[in-house]
Short mmCIF file of N, CA and C in Angstrom, two decimals:
data_model
loop_
_atom_site.label_atom_id
_atom_site.label_comp_id
_atom_site.label_asym_id
_atom_site.label_seq_id
_atom_site.Cartn_x
_atom_site.Cartn_y
_atom_site.Cartn_z
N MET A 1 -10.00 29.79 -1.33
CA MET A 1 -9.88 30.62 0.65
C MET A 1 -8.80 31.24 0.23
N THR A 2 -8.94 32.09 1.60
CA THR A 2 -8.07 32.70 1.95
C THR A 2 -7.17 32.71 3.21
N GLN A 3 -6.21 33.09 4.14
CA GLN A 3 -5.32 33.15 5.36
C GLN A 3 -6.32 34.16 5.77
N PHE A 4 -5.96 33.93 7.21
CA PHE A 4 -6.71 35.09 8.23
C PHE A 4 -5.50 35.68 8.23
N PRO A 5 -6.77 36.70 8.39
CA PRO A 5 -6.52 38.22 8.41
C PRO A 5 -5.23 38.74 8.80
N ASN A 6 -4.47 39.67 8.64
CA ASN A 6 -3.25 40.54 9.50
C ASN A 6 -4.10 41.41 10.19
N PHE A 7 -3.29 41.17 11.56
CA PHE A 7 -3.42 42.16 12.50
C PHE A 7 -2.13 43.16 12.56
N SER A 8 -1.38 43.14 12.13
CA SER A 8 -0.35 43.58 12.33
C SER A 8 -0.46 45.49 12.51
N THR A 9 -0.22 46.40 13.09
CA THR A 9 0.32 47.51 12.78
C THR A 9 1.42 47.92 12.04
N LYS A 10 1.22 49.66 11.48
CA LYS A 10 1.98 49.96 10.63
C LYS A 10 2.20 51.41 10.49
N ILE A 11 3.49 51.81 10.85
CA ILE A 11 3.52 53.23 11.47
C ILE A 11 3.41 53.77 9.91
N SER A 12 2.86 54.85 9.64
CA SER A 12 2.24 55.52 8.63
C SER A 12 3.95 56.47 8.11
N ASN A 13 3.95 57.68 9.07
CA ASN A 13 4.51 58.45 8.65
C ASN A 13 5.84 58.45 8.68
N SER A 14 6.62 58.52 10.00
CA SER A 14 8.28 57.66 9.80
C SER A 14 8.61 56.78 11.22
N SER A 15 9.21 55.99 11.76
CA SER A 15 9.08 54.92 12.36
C SER A 15 10.13 55.42 13.24
N LEU A 16 10.80 56.66 12.57
CA LEU A 16 11.76 57.49 13.72
C LEU A 16 11.20 58.97 14.48
N ALA A 17 9.60 59.11 14.44
CA ALA A 17 9.15 60.47 15.13
C ALA A 17 9.67 60.52 16.52
N ASN A 18 9.20 61.89 16.53
CA ASN A 18 10.38 62.04 18.31
C ASN A 18 9.51 62.20 18.72
N THR A 19 7.71 62.23 19.45
CA THR A 19 6.76 61.89 20.04
C THR A 19 5.77 61.11 19.99
N ALA A 20 5.15 60.55 20.64
CA ALA A 20 3.95 59.63 20.39
C ALA A 20 2.68 60.46 19.24
N GLU A 21 2.86 61.84 19.60
CA GLU A 21 1.63 62.72 18.47
C GLU A 21 1.91 62.40 17.09
N ASP A 22 3.68 62.81 17.06
CA ASP A 22 3.80 62.53 16.10
C ASP A 22 3.53 61.62 14.88
N ALA A 23 3.82 60.53 15.29
CA ALA A 23 3.58 58.73 14.94
C ALA A 23 2.22 58.90 14.67
N GLN A 24 1.71 58.36 13.58
CA GLN A 24 0.20 58.10 13.26
C GLN A 24 0.38 56.55 12.51
N VAL A 25 -0.65 55.78 13.56
CA VAL A 25 -0.91 54.59 13.56
C VAL A 25 -1.80 54.13 12.73
N SER A 26 -1.98 53.57 11.57
CA SER A 26 -2.59 53.43 11.10
C SER A 26 -3.29 51.61 10.84
N LEU A 27 -4.46 51.32 11.40
CA LEU A 27 -4.94 50.17 11.36
C LEU A 27 -4.74 49.08 9.97
N PRO A 28 -5.08 47.71 10.12
CA PRO A 28 -5.35 47.95 8.74
C PRO A 28 -7.17 47.45 8.30
N GLU A 29 -6.94 47.44 7.00
CA GLU A 29 -8.95 47.78 6.66
C GLU A 29 -9.41 46.19 6.78
N PRO A 30 -10.69 46.12 7.73
CA PRO A 30 -11.63 44.62 8.40
C PRO A 30 -11.92 44.45 6.24
N ARG A 31 -11.20 43.01 6.52
CA ARG A 31 -12.19 41.72 5.80
C ARG A 31 -13.25 41.24 6.14
N PRO A 32 -13.18 41.42 4.65
CA PRO A 32 -15.08 40.92 5.33
C PRO A 32 -15.62 39.65 6.19
N GLN A 33 -16.38 39.02 6.81
CA GLN A 33 -16.12 37.90 7.15
C GLN A 33 -16.64 37.13 6.38
N SER A 34 -17.02 36.97 5.58
CA SER A 34 -17.08 36.06 4.47
C SER A 34 -16.48 35.61 3.78
N LEU A 35 -15.10 35.68 3.56
CA LEU A 35 -14.47 34.79 3.40
C LEU A 35 -14.27 34.06 3.84
N PRO A 36 -13.69 32.56 2.61
CA PRO A 36 -13.35 31.70 3.66
C PRO A 36 -11.78 31.49 3.78
N ARG A 37 -11.66 30.69 5.03
CA ARG A 37 -10.11 30.72 5.86
C ARG A 37 -9.61 28.99 4.32
N LYS A 38 -8.19 29.39 5.07
CA LYS A 38 -7.33 27.94 5.03
C LYS A 38 -8.07 27.34 6.20
N PRO A 39 -7.84 25.98 6.17
CA PRO A 39 -8.51 25.23 7.34
C PRO A 39 -6.62 24.77 8.02
N TRP A 40 -6.45 25.18 8.93
CA TRP A 40 -5.87 24.03 10.00
C TRP A 40 -6.66 22.71 9.71
N LEU A 41 -4.50 22.24 9.71
CA LEU A 41 -4.73 20.61 9.65
C LEU A 41 -4.16 19.52 10.23
N ILE A 42 -4.87 19.03 11.15
CA ILE A 42 -4.59 18.13 11.76
C ILE A 42 -4.38 16.67 11.92
N VAL A 43 -3.01 16.40 11.74
CA VAL A 43 -3.16 15.23 11.72
C VAL A 43 -2.40 14.19 12.42
N SER A 44 -3.11 12.77 12.61
CA SER A 44 -2.71 12.00 13.37
C SER A 44 -1.59 10.69 13.14
N LEU A 45 -0.69 10.81 13.66
CA LEU A 45 -0.09 9.86 13.16
C LEU A 45 -0.33 8.08 13.50
N GLY A 46 -0.31 7.12 13.02
CA GLY A 46 -0.24 5.79 13.60
C GLY A 46 -0.07 4.82 12.53
N ASN A 47 -0.82 3.28 12.74
CA ASN A 47 -0.95 2.06 11.85
C ASN A 47 -2.21 2.17 11.69
N PRO A 48 -2.18 1.56 9.90
CA PRO A 48 -3.39 0.55 10.07
C PRO A 48 -3.53 -0.43 9.79
N GLY A 49 -5.48 -0.65 10.02
CA GLY A 49 -5.44 -2.41 10.58
C GLY A 49 -5.99 -2.38 11.88
N LYS A 50 -7.01 -3.83 12.31
CA LYS A 50 -7.66 -3.65 12.99
C LYS A 50 -6.39 -4.86 13.45
N LYS A 51 -4.60 -5.31 13.55
CA LYS A 51 -3.65 -5.53 14.41
C LYS A 51 -3.62 -4.55 15.38
N PHE A 52 -3.86 -3.45 15.28
CA PHE A 52 -3.30 -1.95 15.99
C PHE A 52 -4.33 -1.12 16.43
N ASN A 53 -5.35 -1.75 16.74
CA ASN A 53 -6.56 -0.49 17.09
C ASN A 53 -6.56 -0.95 19.12
N GLY A 54 -6.50 0.04 19.12
CA GLY A 54 -6.26 0.35 20.98
C GLY A 54 -5.01 -0.20 21.35
N THR A 55 -4.18 -0.23 20.24
CA THR A 55 -2.36 -0.39 20.90
C THR A 55 -2.06 1.24 21.31
N ARG A 56 -0.69 1.35 21.28
CA ARG A 56 0.12 2.69 21.59
C ARG A 56 0.29 3.24 20.29
N HIS A 57 0.48 2.24 19.64
CA HIS A 57 0.57 2.53 18.54
C HIS A 57 -0.63 3.70 17.09
N ASN A 58 -1.55 3.32 18.28
CA ASN A 58 -2.48 4.49 17.92
C ASN A 58 -3.17 5.19 18.58
N VAL A 59 -2.04 5.62 19.87
CA VAL A 59 -2.95 6.28 20.50
C VAL A 59 -3.42 7.89 19.97
N VAL A 60 -2.72 8.47 19.40
CA VAL A 60 -2.96 9.72 18.40
C VAL A 60 -4.15 9.38 17.53
N PHE A 61 -4.51 8.66 17.33
CA PHE A 61 -5.63 8.26 15.90
C PHE A 61 -7.05 8.31 17.40
N MET A 62 -6.96 7.58 17.98
CA MET A 62 -7.33 7.19 19.37
C MET A 62 -8.10 8.87 19.92
N MET A 63 -6.79 10.41 20.10
CA MET A 63 -7.37 11.35 20.48
C MET A 63 -7.57 11.89 19.52
N VAL A 64 -7.70 11.53 18.08
CA VAL A 64 -8.37 13.03 16.47
C VAL A 64 -9.49 12.37 16.85
N ASP A 65 -9.73 11.29 17.30
CA ASP A 65 -11.64 10.19 17.40
C ASP A 65 -12.04 11.26 18.31
N ALA A 66 -11.03 11.42 19.66
CA ALA A 66 -11.49 12.42 20.62
C ALA A 66 -12.40 13.22 20.31
N ILE A 67 -11.08 14.30 19.78
CA ILE A 67 -11.61 15.77 19.44
C ILE A 67 -13.22 15.42 18.06
N ALA A 68 -12.45 15.28 17.26
CA ALA A 68 -13.85 14.44 16.19
C ALA A 68 -14.91 14.54 16.87
N LYS A 69 -15.31 13.96 17.75
CA LYS A 69 -16.52 14.04 18.78
C LYS A 69 -17.06 14.71 19.20
N ALA A 70 -15.99 15.21 20.34
CA ALA A 70 -16.05 16.36 21.18
C ALA A 70 -16.94 17.50 20.34
N LYS A 71 -16.28 17.93 19.18
CA LYS A 71 -16.80 18.87 18.25
C LYS A 71 -17.56 18.63 16.97
N GLY A 72 -18.18 17.66 17.03
CA GLY A 72 -19.25 17.33 16.23
C GLY A 72 -18.17 17.23 14.56
N ILE A 73 -17.21 16.72 14.55
CA ILE A 73 -17.18 16.31 13.38
C ILE A 73 -16.75 14.99 12.96
N SER A 74 -17.35 14.74 11.82
CA SER A 74 -17.28 13.04 11.22
C SER A 74 -16.68 12.92 10.01
N ILE A 75 -15.33 12.27 10.69
CA ILE A 75 -14.72 11.33 10.12
C ILE A 75 -14.60 10.71 9.35
N ASN A 76 -15.26 11.04 7.80
CA ASN A 76 -16.23 9.52 7.24
C ASN A 76 -15.49 10.43 5.69
N THR A 77 -14.50 11.03 5.48
CA THR A 77 -14.16 10.39 4.00
C THR A 77 -12.82 9.98 4.17
N VAL A 78 -12.69 8.82 2.23
CA VAL A 78 -11.04 8.24 1.94
C VAL A 78 -10.59 9.27 1.69
N ASN A 79 -9.63 9.50 1.44
CA ASN A 79 -8.49 10.07 0.23
C ASN A 79 -7.32 10.99 0.72
N PHE A 80 -6.55 11.03 -0.04
CA PHE A 80 -5.32 10.62 -0.42
C PHE A 80 -4.74 9.83 0.61
N LYS A 81 -5.24 9.15 0.55
CA LYS A 81 -4.45 7.57 1.49
C LYS A 81 -4.37 8.22 2.84
N ALA A 82 -5.57 8.31 3.07
CA ALA A 82 -6.08 9.25 4.47
C ALA A 82 -7.55 8.77 5.19
N GLN A 83 -7.96 9.08 6.24
CA GLN A 83 -9.21 8.92 6.30
C GLN A 83 -9.21 10.38 7.34
N ILE A 84 -10.47 11.24 6.81
CA ILE A 84 -10.69 12.79 6.89
C ILE A 84 -11.98 13.39 7.26
N GLY A 85 -12.06 14.21 8.27
CA GLY A 85 -12.95 15.27 8.70
C GLY A 85 -13.09 16.67 9.31
N LYS A 86 -13.52 17.28 8.35
CA LYS A 86 -13.95 18.61 8.75
C LYS A 86 -14.95 19.49 8.77
N GLY A 87 -14.32 19.93 9.50
CA GLY A 87 -15.79 20.89 10.39
C GLY A 87 -14.77 21.96 11.18
N PHE A 88 -15.01 22.46 12.08
CA PHE A 88 -14.54 23.72 12.58
C PHE A 88 -14.28 23.56 14.07
N ILE A 89 -13.40 24.27 14.64
CA ILE A 89 -13.39 24.19 16.37
C ILE A 89 -13.39 26.21 16.83
N GLY A 90 -14.27 25.97 17.49
CA GLY A 90 -14.75 27.75 17.45
C GLY A 90 -15.58 27.82 16.27
N ASN A 91 -14.79 28.37 15.74
CA ASN A 91 -14.89 29.60 14.11
C ASN A 91 -13.41 29.14 13.49
N VAL A 92 -12.89 28.01 13.82
CA VAL A 92 -11.55 28.21 12.98
C VAL A 92 -12.08 26.54 12.20
N PRO A 93 -11.54 26.61 10.71
CA PRO A 93 -12.06 25.81 9.37
C PRO A 93 -10.53 24.74 10.05
N VAL A 94 -11.29 23.61 10.70
CA VAL A 94 -9.78 22.31 10.38
C VAL A 94 -10.43 20.99 9.91
N MET A 95 -8.93 20.56 8.98
CA MET A 95 -9.64 19.01 8.77
C MET A 95 -8.69 18.33 9.71
N LEU A 96 -9.72 17.07 9.62
CA LEU A 96 -8.21 15.86 10.94
C LEU A 96 -8.47 15.21 9.96
N ALA A 97 -6.98 14.17 10.15
CA ALA A 97 -6.35 13.46 8.80
C ALA A 97 -5.84 12.09 9.60
N LYS A 98 -5.80 10.91 9.68
CA LYS A 98 -6.02 10.14 10.06
C LYS A 98 -5.27 8.84 8.48
N PRO A 99 -4.16 9.32 8.38
CA PRO A 99 -3.64 8.31 6.95
C PRO A 99 -3.23 7.18 7.13
N GLN A 100 -3.84 6.13 6.58
CA GLN A 100 -3.46 4.56 6.09
C GLN A 100 -2.24 4.29 5.98
N THR A 101 -1.65 5.25 5.92
CA THR A 101 -0.10 4.59 4.93
C THR A 101 0.68 3.94 6.75
N PHE A 102 1.41 4.12 6.63
CA PHE A 102 2.21 2.98 7.83
C PHE A 102 3.05 4.88 8.28
N MET A 103 2.67 4.40 9.52
CA MET A 103 3.76 5.62 10.61
C MET A 103 5.10 6.33 8.74
N ASN A 104 5.62 5.12 8.94
CA ASN A 104 7.29 5.72 8.67
C ASN A 104 6.29 6.72 6.62
N SER A 105 5.70 5.62 5.83
CA SER A 105 5.02 6.38 5.18
C SER A 105 4.01 7.63 5.22
N SER A 106 4.48 8.43 6.08
CA SER A 106 2.49 9.65 6.05
C SER A 106 2.73 10.52 5.69
N GLY A 107 3.92 10.48 4.76
CA GLY A 107 4.45 11.98 3.96
C GLY A 107 3.71 12.31 2.66
N GLU A 108 3.85 10.99 2.28
CA GLU A 108 2.61 10.40 1.17
C GLU A 108 1.39 11.02 1.35
N SER A 109 0.29 11.07 2.63
CA SER A 109 -1.01 11.39 1.95
C SER A 109 -0.72 12.97 3.16
N VAL A 110 0.63 13.65 4.21
CA VAL A 110 -0.13 14.25 4.25
C VAL A 110 -0.21 15.46 3.40
N GLY A 111 1.20 14.73 2.58
CA GLY A 111 1.63 15.80 1.29
C GLY A 111 0.83 16.37 0.42
N ALA A 112 -0.11 15.23 0.14
CA ALA A 112 -0.65 15.14 -1.37
C ALA A 112 -1.78 16.23 -0.23
N ILE A 113 -2.45 16.11 0.85
CA ILE A 113 -3.23 16.76 1.53
C ILE A 113 -2.37 18.09 1.27
N VAL A 114 -2.08 19.37 1.65
CA VAL A 114 -1.11 19.91 1.90
C VAL A 114 -1.31 20.27 0.65
N SER A 115 -0.94 20.28 -0.05
CA SER A 115 -0.56 19.93 -1.58
C SER A 115 -2.19 20.73 -2.29
N TYR A 116 -3.05 19.75 -2.35
CA TYR A 116 -4.12 19.92 -2.68
C TYR A 116 -5.13 20.91 -2.27
N TYR A 117 -4.97 21.28 -0.83
CA TYR A 117 -5.58 22.82 -0.84
C TYR A 117 -4.95 23.58 -0.05
N LYS A 118 -3.63 23.09 -0.75
CA LYS A 118 -2.70 24.92 -0.70
C LYS A 118 -2.33 25.28 0.96
N ILE A 119 -2.93 24.24 1.60
CA ILE A 119 -2.29 24.60 3.27
C ILE A 119 -0.81 24.93 3.64
N PRO A 120 -1.15 26.30 4.07
CA PRO A 120 0.41 26.59 4.62
C PRO A 120 1.00 25.97 5.57
N LEU A 121 1.81 25.71 4.88
CA LEU A 121 2.64 24.71 6.21
C LEU A 121 2.85 25.30 8.56
N LYS A 122 2.22 25.96 8.43
CA LYS A 122 2.33 27.00 9.80
C LYS A 122 1.09 26.13 10.40
N GLN A 123 0.28 25.94 9.42
CA GLN A 123 -1.54 25.65 9.83
C GLN A 123 -1.69 24.20 9.62
N VAL A 124 -0.25 23.03 9.84
CA VAL A 124 -0.06 22.12 9.63
C VAL A 124 0.31 21.51 11.42
N LEU A 125 -0.56 20.38 11.67
CA LEU A 125 -0.38 19.98 13.14
C LEU A 125 -0.28 18.50 13.16
N VAL A 126 0.57 17.70 12.96
CA VAL A 126 1.02 16.88 13.45
C VAL A 126 1.23 16.22 14.81
N VAL A 127 1.09 14.99 14.83
CA VAL A 127 0.90 14.50 16.36
C VAL A 127 1.00 13.51 16.22
#
């Protein structure tokens, strides 16, 4: 998988051009749309077990379940000590994760997912 394309522009001649006509701006070459992108990882923190179902401790689990339902993402895989669902929000690939460790140990699960899929930290949202 590759990262999102870079849309920055650069000045090809001199950054100290005298007039706007002297500066030539070159846009980056468009990347083929067929290249896969790294997913965003959306992690919901909570506590596992029936004891915490429907409680304030797991309100974010319920939020991620609502996102999954609204976007047609099935959270049906258990891996890396988490329940995981993969899909798209718009045309952006996402992974939804509900760690099944207690909240204070969620880093074990999240770290393993990020490391395995090589997800850039700027694409990890922990709620």
